[in-house]
Amino acid sequence: MSEGRVAGRRTLKNWIGGEQRAPLGGRYLDDLEPATGDLLARIPDSGAEDVDLAVAAAGKAFPEWSSLSLQERASCLVRLANLVAEHSEALAEIESADTGKPLALAKQIDMARVEANLRFFAGAAQHWPADAHDMGPAGFNYTRREPLGVVALITPWNLPLYLLSWKLAPALMTGNCVVAKPSELTPLSADALWAMAKEAGIPPGVINLVHGSGVRCGQALVDHSEIKAISFTGGTRTGRMIAAAAAPRLVKTSLELGGKNPALVFADADLDQAVAGLVRAGYTNQGQVCLCCSRILVHEDLMEELSLRLTDAVANLAVGDPSSPDTDQGALISAEHQQKVLAYIDLAREQGGRILSGGKAHHPEGRCRQGYFVEPTLISGLPEHSCLHREEIFGPVVTLQSFASEDEAIELANSSDYGLAATIWTRDLATVQRTAARVKAGLVWVNGWLVRDLRTPFGGMKDSGLGREGGRWSLEFFTESKNIHLPAGV
Ligand code: TXE
């Protein structure tokens, strides 16, 4: 891997059976740099024939990989984590160029987490206790956890290597072999990780990487008869399609989908803490994190002061070249996504919303003037049933609404079809306990956001998905339970 330089107009290949393989159909897709609109790389537009090869390579590697000891598999993951640490600067540059996110964020959040995911699951799988149930005179049960076989990992563009490694590490530690398909919009960091696999001692075929579009490559992977489980993070519409495709074969799915997460700010909240936290929760990665809180619900007594202070704080976020250390907000992922986000802001104006901050595309000087930037935007005064309060915009757009009572706050919080995360801002423990129990979300943070413990369950309710990842939940997903009964006295 070349240190300190982004791949630069390379033509990528798939990684199959430890080798780099060009797509059999000879088709390629362009991978653009969101901050400039320039071509970064050409990537395989793989089809079913490439997926077949990858699944076959994984199947061939499975008997040996699954029979290694936990310690042997953990050593591979730890060596891979060491390589990620050694090359974290270069990996962060690749991730920043491919996604448009600030380089500092790619270093501090993305690459730190890739390394942590690998190390965490290398340890967690070894500390995972087995179940045993004693029946006294009727005997004794012990439960084996067996790997599934070849599993598919399909991941999105917002946190490319962070989310791929979050699935890869538990899949491997439980003895499975993998075919991964990263987003066609952000293929580069996965390619860089796969290039390290040999040095990490991961045997050929244990991890395979196919690039391509969702409709061709992703769908072929989902439809493949030898795939035993699909771990997916992405949009809710795609998640439903994957669930429908997997159902007839009774293939296991883990679906981490979108969010429209509320922040509930009560009248006794510490405003300094809330403003700083809400800006982070609303705008990190240009609002392109499924956990971002894009709806701020605030007690009416605080509405005026909070909106003034938030307006100031949001206006102070520096938008521009992701490679600059002064940049808080980089580019959105694509021109289409930029247009989608701007269309929501236009709709807000039509619906009578007040744009308190931002509201336009941003055109930085210099090399990024053709990039897909949107000013961080804060909107109040929308009608209660506005689609901006309900639909996932997945950009730097946050709305403000007020409430008069706790019941009203909960009603507003639960009024979206999603149920991924919520934040609660108050000094009162009883308020925390009541509201945390009533809000329909898989994750709740109190006076904070995105404090992650990798042992805890991660995932959403309602349209935000199915299943949980993290700690033993990931290990359970990638295994099948087998119970063995022994008679007494054996
Ligand atoms: O996601 P897709 P997109 C939300 C966000 C965003 C919207 C659409 O609101 O605006 O989803 O984003 C692959 N079979 N999130 O279009 O299409 C695809 O190639 C198999 C939330 O980028 O769901 C990519 O690898 N695979 C989110 C992955 O699915 C298919 C993160 C995700 O792409 C496929 C990203 C198919 N038929 C977007 N179609 C989060 N939860 O964090 C697509 N793919």
Coordinates of C-alpha atoms and ligand atoms in Angstrom, one line a residue:
M1 CA 0.0 0.0 0.0
S2 CA 1.4 3.4 -1.0
E3 CA 1.7 5.5 2.2
G4 CA 0.3 9.1 2.1
R5 CA -1.3 9.0 -1.3
V6 CA -4.8 8.2 -2.4
A7 CA -5.1 5.5 -5.0
G8 CA -5.6 8.0 -7.9
R9 CA -7.3 6.8 -11.0
R10 CA -6.5 3.1 -10.5
T11 CA -8.5 0.3 -11.9
L12 CA -9.6 -2.0 -9.1
K13 CA -10.1 -5.7 -9.3
N14 CA -12.1 -8.1 -7.2
W15 CA -10.3 -10.2 -4.5
I16 CA -11.2 -13.9 -5.0
G17 CA -9.4 -16.8 -3.4
G18 CA -6.5 -14.5 -2.4
E19 CA -6.0 -13.3 -6.0
Q20 CA -7.0 -10.1 -7.7
R21 CA -9.4 -10.9 -10.5
A22 CA -10.8 -8.7 -13.2
P23 CA -14.6 -8.9 -13.7
L24 CA -15.5 -11.7 -16.1
G25 CA -17.9 -9.5 -18.1
G26 CA -15.2 -6.7 -18.5
R27 CA -17.6 -4.0 -17.2
Y28 CA -16.5 -1.2 -14.9
L29 CA -18.0 1.7 -12.9
D30 CA -16.5 5.1 -12.1
D31 CA -15.7 6.0 -8.5
L32 CA -15.8 9.8 -8.1
E33 CA -14.2 12.0 -5.4
P34 CA -17.2 13.8 -3.7
A35 CA -15.1 16.8 -2.8
T36 CA -14.1 17.5 -6.4
G37 CA -16.2 15.4 -8.7
D38 CA -13.0 14.0 -10.2
L39 CA -12.5 10.4 -11.1
L40 CA -10.7 8.5 -8.4
A41 CA -10.8 4.9 -9.7
R42 CA -12.6 2.5 -12.0
I43 CA -14.1 -0.5 -10.2
P44 CA -15.5 -3.8 -11.4
D45 CA -19.2 -3.8 -12.3
S46 CA -19.3 -7.5 -11.2
G47 CA -22.1 -9.8 -12.1
A48 CA -23.4 -13.2 -11.1
E49 CA -20.5 -15.0 -12.7
D50 CA -18.0 -13.1 -10.5
V51 CA -20.1 -13.7 -7.4
D52 CA -20.2 -17.4 -8.2
L53 CA -16.4 -17.5 -8.2
A54 CA -16.1 -15.7 -4.9
V55 CA -18.7 -17.9 -3.2
A56 CA -16.9 -21.0 -4.5
A57 CA -13.5 -19.7 -3.2
A58 CA -15.1 -19.0 0.2
G59 CA -16.7 -22.5 0.2
K60 CA -13.4 -24.1 -0.6
A61 CA -11.6 -22.3 2.3
F62 CA -14.4 -23.0 4.8
P63 CA -13.4 -26.5 6.1
E64 CA -9.9 -25.5 7.0
W65 CA -10.7 -22.0 8.4
S66 CA -13.6 -23.3 10.5
S67 CA -11.5 -26.0 12.1
L68 CA -8.7 -23.6 13.3
S69 CA -8.7 -22.9 17.0
L70 CA -10.1 -19.6 18.2
Q71 CA -6.6 -18.5 19.1
E72 CA -5.4 -19.1 15.6
R73 CA -8.2 -17.1 14.1
A74 CA -7.8 -14.4 16.7
S75 CA -4.1 -14.1 15.8
C76 CA -5.0 -13.4 12.2
L77 CA -7.4 -10.6 13.3
V78 CA -4.9 -9.1 15.7
R79 CA -2.2 -9.1 12.9
L80 CA -4.7 -7.4 10.6
A81 CA -5.5 -4.8 13.3
N82 CA -1.8 -4.2 13.7
L83 CA -1.5 -3.5 10.0
V84 CA -4.5 -1.1 10.1
A85 CA -2.8 0.7 12.9
E86 CA 0.5 0.9 11.0
H87 CA -1.2 2.2 7.9
S88 CA -4.0 4.3 9.5
E89 CA -2.9 7.6 8.0
A90 CA -3.0 6.3 4.5
L91 CA -6.2 4.4 5.1
A92 CA -7.8 7.6 6.5
E93 CA -6.7 9.5 3.4
I94 CA -8.3 6.9 1.2
E95 CA -11.5 7.0 3.2
S96 CA -11.7 10.8 3.3
A97 CA -11.1 11.1 -0.5
D98 CA -13.7 8.4 -1.3
T99 CA -16.4 9.6 1.0
G100 CA -15.9 13.4 1.2
K101 CA -15.6 13.3 5.0
P102 CA -13.1 15.4 6.9
L103 CA -9.7 13.7 7.1
A104 CA -9.6 14.3 10.9
L105 CA -12.9 12.4 11.3
A106 CA -11.6 9.5 9.1
K107 CA -8.6 9.2 11.3
Q108 CA -10.2 9.7 14.7
I109 CA -13.4 7.9 14.2
D110 CA -13.3 5.6 11.2
M111 CA -9.8 4.1 11.4
A112 CA -9.7 4.0 15.1
R113 CA -12.9 2.0 15.0
V114 CA -11.7 -0.4 12.3
E115 CA -8.8 -1.3 14.5
A116 CA -11.0 -1.6 17.6
N117 CA -13.6 -3.8 15.8
L118 CA -10.9 -6.3 14.8
R119 CA -9.3 -6.4 18.3
F120 CA -12.6 -6.4 20.1
F121 CA -14.1 -9.4 18.3
A122 CA -10.7 -11.3 18.5
G123 CA -11.1 -11.1 22.2
A124 CA -14.9 -11.3 22.6
A125 CA -15.2 -14.6 20.7
Q126 CA -12.6 -16.1 23.0
H127 CA -14.5 -14.9 26.1
W128 CA -17.9 -16.0 24.9
P129 CA -19.2 -18.6 27.4
A130 CA -20.9 -21.7 26.1
D131 CA -24.4 -22.7 27.5
A132 CA -24.9 -25.8 29.6
H133 CA -28.1 -27.0 31.3
D134 CA -28.0 -29.7 34.0
M135 CA -31.2 -31.8 34.2
G136 CA -30.0 -33.8 37.3
P137 CA -31.1 -37.5 36.9
A138 CA -32.4 -36.8 33.4
G139 CA -28.9 -35.9 32.1
F140 CA -27.1 -32.9 30.9
N141 CA -27.2 -30.5 27.9
Y142 CA -24.4 -28.5 26.3
T143 CA -24.8 -26.2 23.3
R144 CA -22.3 -25.9 20.5
R145 CA -22.2 -22.8 18.4
E146 CA -21.3 -23.8 14.9
P147 CA -20.3 -21.5 12.0
L148 CA -22.9 -21.1 9.2
G149 CA -20.5 -21.4 6.2
V150 CA -20.3 -18.7 3.5
V151 CA -21.8 -15.4 4.6
A152 CA -22.5 -12.2 2.7
L153 CA -21.6 -8.8 4.0
I154 CA -23.2 -5.8 2.2
T155 CA -22.2 -2.3 3.4
P156 CA -23.0 1.3 2.7
W157 CA -20.9 4.4 1.8
N158 CA -21.2 6.6 5.0
L159 CA -18.8 4.6 7.2
P160 CA -17.3 2.2 4.7
L161 CA -14.5 0.3 6.5
Y162 CA -15.9 1.0 10.0
L163 CA -19.1 -0.9 9.1
L164 CA -17.4 -3.6 7.0
S165 CA -15.0 -4.5 9.8
W166 CA -17.8 -4.5 12.3
K167 CA -19.3 -7.4 10.3
L168 CA -16.1 -9.0 9.1
A169 CA -14.5 -9.5 12.5
P170 CA -17.4 -11.5 14.2
A171 CA -18.1 -13.5 11.0
L172 CA -14.4 -14.6 10.9
M173 CA -14.0 -15.3 14.6
T174 CA -17.0 -17.6 14.5
G175 CA -15.4 -19.6 11.7
N176 CA -17.3 -18.4 8.7
C177 CA -15.9 -17.5 5.3
V178 CA -17.0 -14.2 3.7
V179 CA -18.0 -12.6 0.5
A180 CA -18.2 -8.8 1.0
K181 CA -19.7 -6.2 -1.3
P182 CA -18.9 -2.6 -0.3
S183 CA -20.8 0.3 -1.6
E184 CA -20.0 1.0 -5.3
L185 CA -19.6 4.7 -4.2
T186 CA -16.8 3.9 -1.7
P187 CA -14.9 0.8 -2.7
L188 CA -11.3 1.9 -2.0
S189 CA -10.7 1.3 1.7
A190 CA -12.0 -2.3 1.4
D191 CA -9.6 -2.9 -1.4
A192 CA -6.8 -1.6 0.8
L193 CA -7.8 -3.8 3.7
W194 CA -8.0 -6.9 1.4
A195 CA -4.5 -6.2 0.2
M196 CA -3.3 -6.6 3.8
A197 CA -5.0 -10.0 4.3
K198 CA -2.1 -12.1 3.1
E199 CA 0.4 -10.4 5.4
A200 CA -2.0 -10.9 8.3
G201 CA -2.0 -14.6 7.6
I202 CA -5.6 -14.9 6.5
P203 CA -5.7 -18.0 4.2
P204 CA -6.7 -17.4 0.6
G205 CA -10.5 -17.6 0.0
V206 CA -11.4 -16.9 3.7
I207 CA -12.3 -13.3 2.8
N208 CA -13.4 -12.4 -0.8
L209 CA -14.4 -9.0 -2.1
V210 CA -16.6 -8.3 -5.1
H211 CA -17.2 -4.8 -6.3
G212 CA -20.2 -3.6 -8.2
S213 CA -23.7 -2.1 -8.2
G214 CA -26.4 -3.1 -5.8
V215 CA -28.8 -4.2 -8.4
R216 CA -26.3 -6.5 -10.3
C217 CA -23.6 -7.6 -7.9
G218 CA -25.5 -7.1 -4.6
Q219 CA -28.6 -8.9 -5.8
A220 CA -26.5 -11.8 -7.3
L221 CA -24.9 -12.2 -3.9
V222 CA -28.2 -12.1 -2.0
D223 CA -29.8 -14.6 -4.4
H224 CA -26.8 -17.1 -4.3
S225 CA -28.0 -20.5 -3.1
E226 CA -24.8 -21.1 -1.1
I227 CA -25.0 -17.9 1.0
K228 CA -26.1 -18.9 4.5
A229 CA -26.5 -15.4 6.1
I230 CA -26.7 -11.8 4.9
S231 CA -25.5 -9.0 7.2
F232 CA -26.6 -5.7 5.6
T233 CA -26.4 -2.0 6.6
G234 CA -28.0 0.5 4.2
G235 CA -31.3 2.0 3.3
T236 CA -34.7 0.7 4.5
R237 CA -35.9 0.1 0.9
T238 CA -32.9 -2.1 0.1
G239 CA -33.3 -3.9 3.4
R240 CA -36.8 -4.9 2.6
M241 CA -35.8 -6.2 -0.8
I242 CA -33.0 -8.3 0.8
A243 CA -35.4 -9.7 3.5
A244 CA -37.9 -10.6 0.7
A245 CA -35.1 -12.3 -1.4
A246 CA -33.8 -14.2 1.6
A247 CA -37.1 -15.4 3.0
P248 CA -37.9 -18.3 0.5
R249 CA -34.5 -19.9 1.3
L250 CA -34.9 -19.1 5.1
V251 CA -31.5 -17.4 5.0
K252 CA -30.7 -15.5 8.2
T253 CA -30.6 -11.7 7.8
S254 CA -29.3 -8.9 10.0
L255 CA -30.6 -5.6 8.8
E256 CA -29.3 -2.3 10.1
L257 CA -31.3 0.4 8.3
G258 CA -32.1 4.1 8.4
G259 CA -33.1 6.4 11.2
K260 CA -34.9 9.7 11.9
N261 CA -33.7 10.1 15.4
P262 CA -35.2 12.5 17.9
A263 CA -33.3 14.5 20.5
L264 CA -35.6 15.4 23.4
V265 CA -34.4 18.5 25.3
F266 CA -36.3 19.1 28.6
A267 CA -36.7 22.4 30.4
D268 CA -34.0 21.6 33.0
A269 CA -31.3 20.6 30.4
D270 CA -27.7 21.9 30.7
L271 CA -27.8 24.1 27.6
D272 CA -24.0 24.4 27.1
Q273 CA -23.8 20.6 27.1
A274 CA -26.9 20.2 25.0
V275 CA -25.8 22.7 22.3
A276 CA -22.4 21.1 21.9
G277 CA -23.9 17.6 21.9
L278 CA -26.7 18.5 19.5
V279 CA -24.4 20.0 16.9
R280 CA -22.3 16.8 17.0
A281 CA -25.4 14.6 16.9
G282 CA -26.9 16.5 14.0
Y283 CA -24.0 17.2 11.7
T284 CA -21.2 14.7 12.2
N285 CA -20.2 13.3 8.8
Q286 CA -22.5 15.9 7.2
G287 CA -25.4 14.2 8.9
Q288 CA -24.7 11.0 7.0
V289 CA -24.7 8.7 10.0
C290 CA -27.8 6.5 10.7
L291 CA -27.6 7.6 14.3
C292 CA -27.6 11.3 13.7
C293 CA -30.3 13.2 15.6
S294 CA -32.0 15.2 12.8
R295 CA -35.1 16.2 14.8
I296 CA -34.6 18.3 17.9
L297 CA -37.7 18.4 20.2
V298 CA -37.3 21.1 22.8
H299 CA -39.5 22.2 25.7
E300 CA -41.3 25.4 24.8
D301 CA -39.6 27.4 27.7
L302 CA -36.2 26.7 26.1
M303 CA -37.1 27.0 22.4
E304 CA -36.0 30.6 21.9
E305 CA -32.7 30.4 23.7
L306 CA -31.8 27.0 22.3
S307 CA -32.6 28.0 18.7
L308 CA -30.5 31.2 19.0
R309 CA -27.5 29.3 20.4
L310 CA -27.8 26.4 17.9
T311 CA -28.1 28.9 15.0
D312 CA -24.8 30.4 16.1
A313 CA -23.1 27.1 16.6
V314 CA -24.2 25.7 13.3
A315 CA -23.2 28.9 11.4
N316 CA -19.7 28.5 12.9
L317 CA -19.1 25.0 11.4
A318 CA -16.5 25.3 8.7
V319 CA -17.5 23.7 5.4
G320 CA -14.8 22.9 2.8
D321 CA -11.9 20.8 1.6
P322 CA -12.0 17.5 3.6
S323 CA -8.2 17.3 3.6
S324 CA -7.9 20.7 5.5
P325 CA -7.4 20.4 9.3
D326 CA -9.8 23.4 9.7
T327 CA -12.7 21.7 8.1
D328 CA -15.7 20.6 10.2
Q329 CA -18.0 19.6 7.3
G330 CA -16.9 17.9 4.1
A331 CA -18.8 17.0 1.0
L332 CA -21.9 14.8 0.6
I333 CA -21.5 11.5 -1.0
S334 CA -22.7 12.3 -4.6
A335 CA -24.3 14.9 -6.8
E336 CA -27.6 13.0 -6.6
H337 CA -27.5 12.9 -2.9
Q338 CA -26.7 16.7 -2.8
Q339 CA -29.7 17.3 -5.0
K340 CA -31.9 15.2 -2.8
V341 CA -30.9 17.1 0.3
L342 CA -31.3 20.5 -1.4
A343 CA -34.8 19.4 -2.6
Y344 CA -35.8 18.8 1.0
I345 CA -34.6 22.3 2.0
D346 CA -36.7 23.8 -0.9
L347 CA -39.7 21.8 0.3
A348 CA -39.1 23.2 3.8
R349 CA -39.3 26.8 2.4
E350 CA -42.5 25.9 0.5
Q351 CA -44.0 24.5 3.7
G352 CA -43.3 27.8 5.6
G353 CA -40.2 26.6 7.5
R354 CA -37.7 29.2 8.7
I355 CA -34.2 28.5 7.6
L356 CA -32.2 29.6 10.7
S357 CA -28.8 28.6 9.4
G358 CA -27.5 27.4 6.0
G359 CA -30.0 26.4 3.4
K360 CA -27.9 26.3 0.2
A361 CA -25.2 24.4 -1.7
H362 CA -21.7 25.5 -0.8
H363 CA -19.0 26.2 -3.4
P364 CA -15.5 26.3 -1.7
E365 CA -12.7 28.2 -3.4
G366 CA -9.9 26.1 -5.1
R367 CA -9.8 22.4 -5.9
C368 CA -13.2 21.7 -4.3
R369 CA -15.4 24.2 -6.2
Q370 CA -17.2 21.4 -8.1
G371 CA -17.7 19.3 -5.0
Y372 CA -21.1 18.2 -3.6
F373 CA -21.3 20.5 -0.5
V374 CA -24.4 21.6 1.4
E375 CA -24.3 24.2 4.2
P376 CA -25.2 22.8 7.6
T377 CA -28.9 23.7 7.8
L378 CA -31.2 24.3 10.8
I379 CA -34.9 24.7 10.2
S380 CA -37.8 25.6 12.5
G381 CA -41.5 26.4 12.1
L382 CA -42.5 23.5 9.9
P383 CA -46.0 22.1 10.2
E384 CA -46.1 19.1 12.5
H385 CA -46.8 16.6 9.7
S386 CA -44.1 17.9 7.4
C387 CA -42.2 15.1 5.7
L388 CA -39.0 16.7 6.9
H389 CA -39.9 15.6 10.4
R390 CA -40.5 12.0 9.2
E391 CA -38.3 11.0 6.3
E392 CA -34.6 10.2 6.5
I393 CA -32.8 13.1 4.7
F394 CA -29.4 11.7 5.6
G395 CA -27.7 15.1 5.2
P396 CA -26.8 18.2 7.2
V397 CA -30.4 19.2 7.8
V398 CA -31.9 19.4 11.3
T399 CA -35.4 20.5 12.3
L400 CA -36.5 22.1 15.5
Q401 CA -40.0 21.5 17.1
S402 CA -41.3 22.5 20.5
F403 CA -43.4 20.6 23.0
A404 CA -45.3 21.6 26.1
S405 CA -45.4 18.3 28.1
E406 CA -43.5 15.1 28.5
D407 CA -46.4 13.2 26.8
E408 CA -46.3 15.5 23.8
A409 CA -42.5 15.0 23.6
I410 CA -42.9 11.2 23.5
E411 CA -45.7 11.4 21.0
L412 CA -43.6 13.5 18.7
A413 CA -40.5 11.3 19.2
N414 CA -42.4 8.2 18.3
S415 CA -44.2 9.7 15.4
S416 CA -41.7 8.5 12.7
D417 CA -41.7 5.1 11.1
Y418 CA -38.1 4.7 12.2
G419 CA -36.8 3.6 15.7
L420 CA -33.1 3.5 15.7
A421 CA -31.7 6.0 18.3
A422 CA -32.8 8.9 20.6
T423 CA -31.0 11.3 22.9
I424 CA -32.5 12.8 26.1
W425 CA -31.2 16.0 27.6
T426 CA -32.2 16.6 31.2
R427 CA -30.7 16.8 34.7
D428 CA -33.6 14.7 36.2
L429 CA -33.1 11.0 36.6
A430 CA -36.8 10.3 36.9
T431 CA -37.4 12.0 33.6
V432 CA -34.6 10.0 32.0
Q433 CA -36.1 6.7 33.3
R434 CA -39.7 7.5 32.2
T435 CA -38.8 8.8 28.7
A436 CA -36.1 6.2 28.0
A437 CA -38.6 3.5 28.6
R438 CA -41.3 5.0 26.5
V439 CA -39.3 6.1 23.4
K440 CA -39.4 3.6 20.6
A441 CA -35.7 3.3 19.7
G442 CA -33.0 0.6 20.0
L443 CA -30.4 3.0 21.4
V444 CA -30.9 5.9 23.9
W445 CA -28.1 8.2 25.0
V446 CA -28.6 10.6 28.0
N447 CA -26.9 14.0 27.8
G448 CA -24.6 12.6 25.1
W449 CA -24.4 10.9 21.7
L450 CA -22.5 8.1 20.1
V451 CA -20.8 6.8 23.2
R452 CA -20.2 3.2 22.0
D453 CA -19.4 0.1 24.0
L454 CA -18.9 -2.7 21.5
R455 CA -20.3 -5.3 23.9
T456 CA -23.8 -3.7 23.9
P457 CA -26.7 -4.5 21.4
F458 CA -26.8 -2.1 18.5
G459 CA -29.8 -1.9 16.1
G460 CA -33.2 -0.4 15.6
M461 CA -37.0 -1.0 16.0
K462 CA -39.7 -0.5 13.3
D463 CA -38.3 0.5 9.9
S464 CA -34.8 0.9 11.3
G465 CA -34.1 -2.8 11.0
L466 CA -34.2 -6.4 12.3
G467 CA -31.8 -7.9 14.7
R468 CA -28.9 -6.5 16.8
E469 CA -25.2 -6.3 16.2
G470 CA -22.4 -6.0 18.8
G471 CA -20.8 -8.3 21.4
R472 CA -22.6 -11.6 21.7
W473 CA -25.4 -10.5 19.4
S474 CA -23.0 -10.5 16.4
L475 CA -21.5 -13.8 17.5
E476 CA -25.0 -15.4 17.8
F477 CA -26.0 -14.1 14.4
F478 CA -23.0 -15.7 12.6
T479 CA -23.6 -19.1 14.3
E480 CA -26.1 -21.9 14.5
S481 CA -26.9 -23.4 17.9
K482 CA -26.7 -27.2 18.3
N483 CA -27.8 -28.7 21.6
I484 CA -26.4 -32.0 22.7
H485 CA -28.0 -34.1 25.4
L486 CA -26.0 -36.6 27.5
P487 CA -27.7 -39.1 29.7
A488 CA -26.9 -39.0 33.5
G489 CA -23.9 -41.0 34.6
V490 CA -21.9 -40.8 31.4
Ligands
TXE1 O1 -28.3 2.8 0.1 P1 -28.4 1.3 -0.4 P2 -28.0 4.1 -0.8 C1 -30.1 5.5 3.7 C2 -30.0 7.0 3.5 C3 -29.7 7.0 2.0 C4 -30.5 5.9 1.5 C5 -30.1 5.3 0.2 O2 -31.3 7.5 3.7 O3 -30.1 8.2 1.4 O4 -30.4 4.9 2.5 O5 -28.7 5.1 0.2 C6 -26.2 -2.4 -1.8 N1 -29.3 -6.2 -3.4 N2 -28.8 4.9 4.2 O6 -28.8 4.1 -2.0 O7 -28.8 1.3 -1.8 C7 -25.5 -1.2 -2.3 O8 -24.7 -1.5 -3.5 C8 -28.2 -6.2 -2.6 C9 -28.8 4.6 5.5 O9 -26.6 4.3 -0.9 O10 -29.2 0.6 0.6 C10 -24.6 -0.8 -1.1 O11 -23.5 -1.7 -1.0 N3 -27.5 -5.1 -2.3 C11 -27.6 3.9 5.9 C12 -25.6 -1.2 0.1 O12 -26.6 -2.0 -0.5 C13 -27.9 -3.9 -2.7 C14 -26.3 4.0 5.2 C15 -26.3 0.1 0.6 O13 -26.9 0.8 -0.4 C16 -29.1 -3.8 -3.5 C17 -26.5 4.3 3.8 C18 -29.8 -5.0 -3.8 N4 -30.9 -5.0 -4.5 C19 -27.7 4.8 3.3 N5 -29.3 -2.5 -3.8 C20 -27.3 3.5 7.3 N6 -28.2 2.6 7.9 O14 -26.4 3.8 7.9 C21 -28.3 -1.8 -3.2 N7 -27.4 -2.7 -2.6

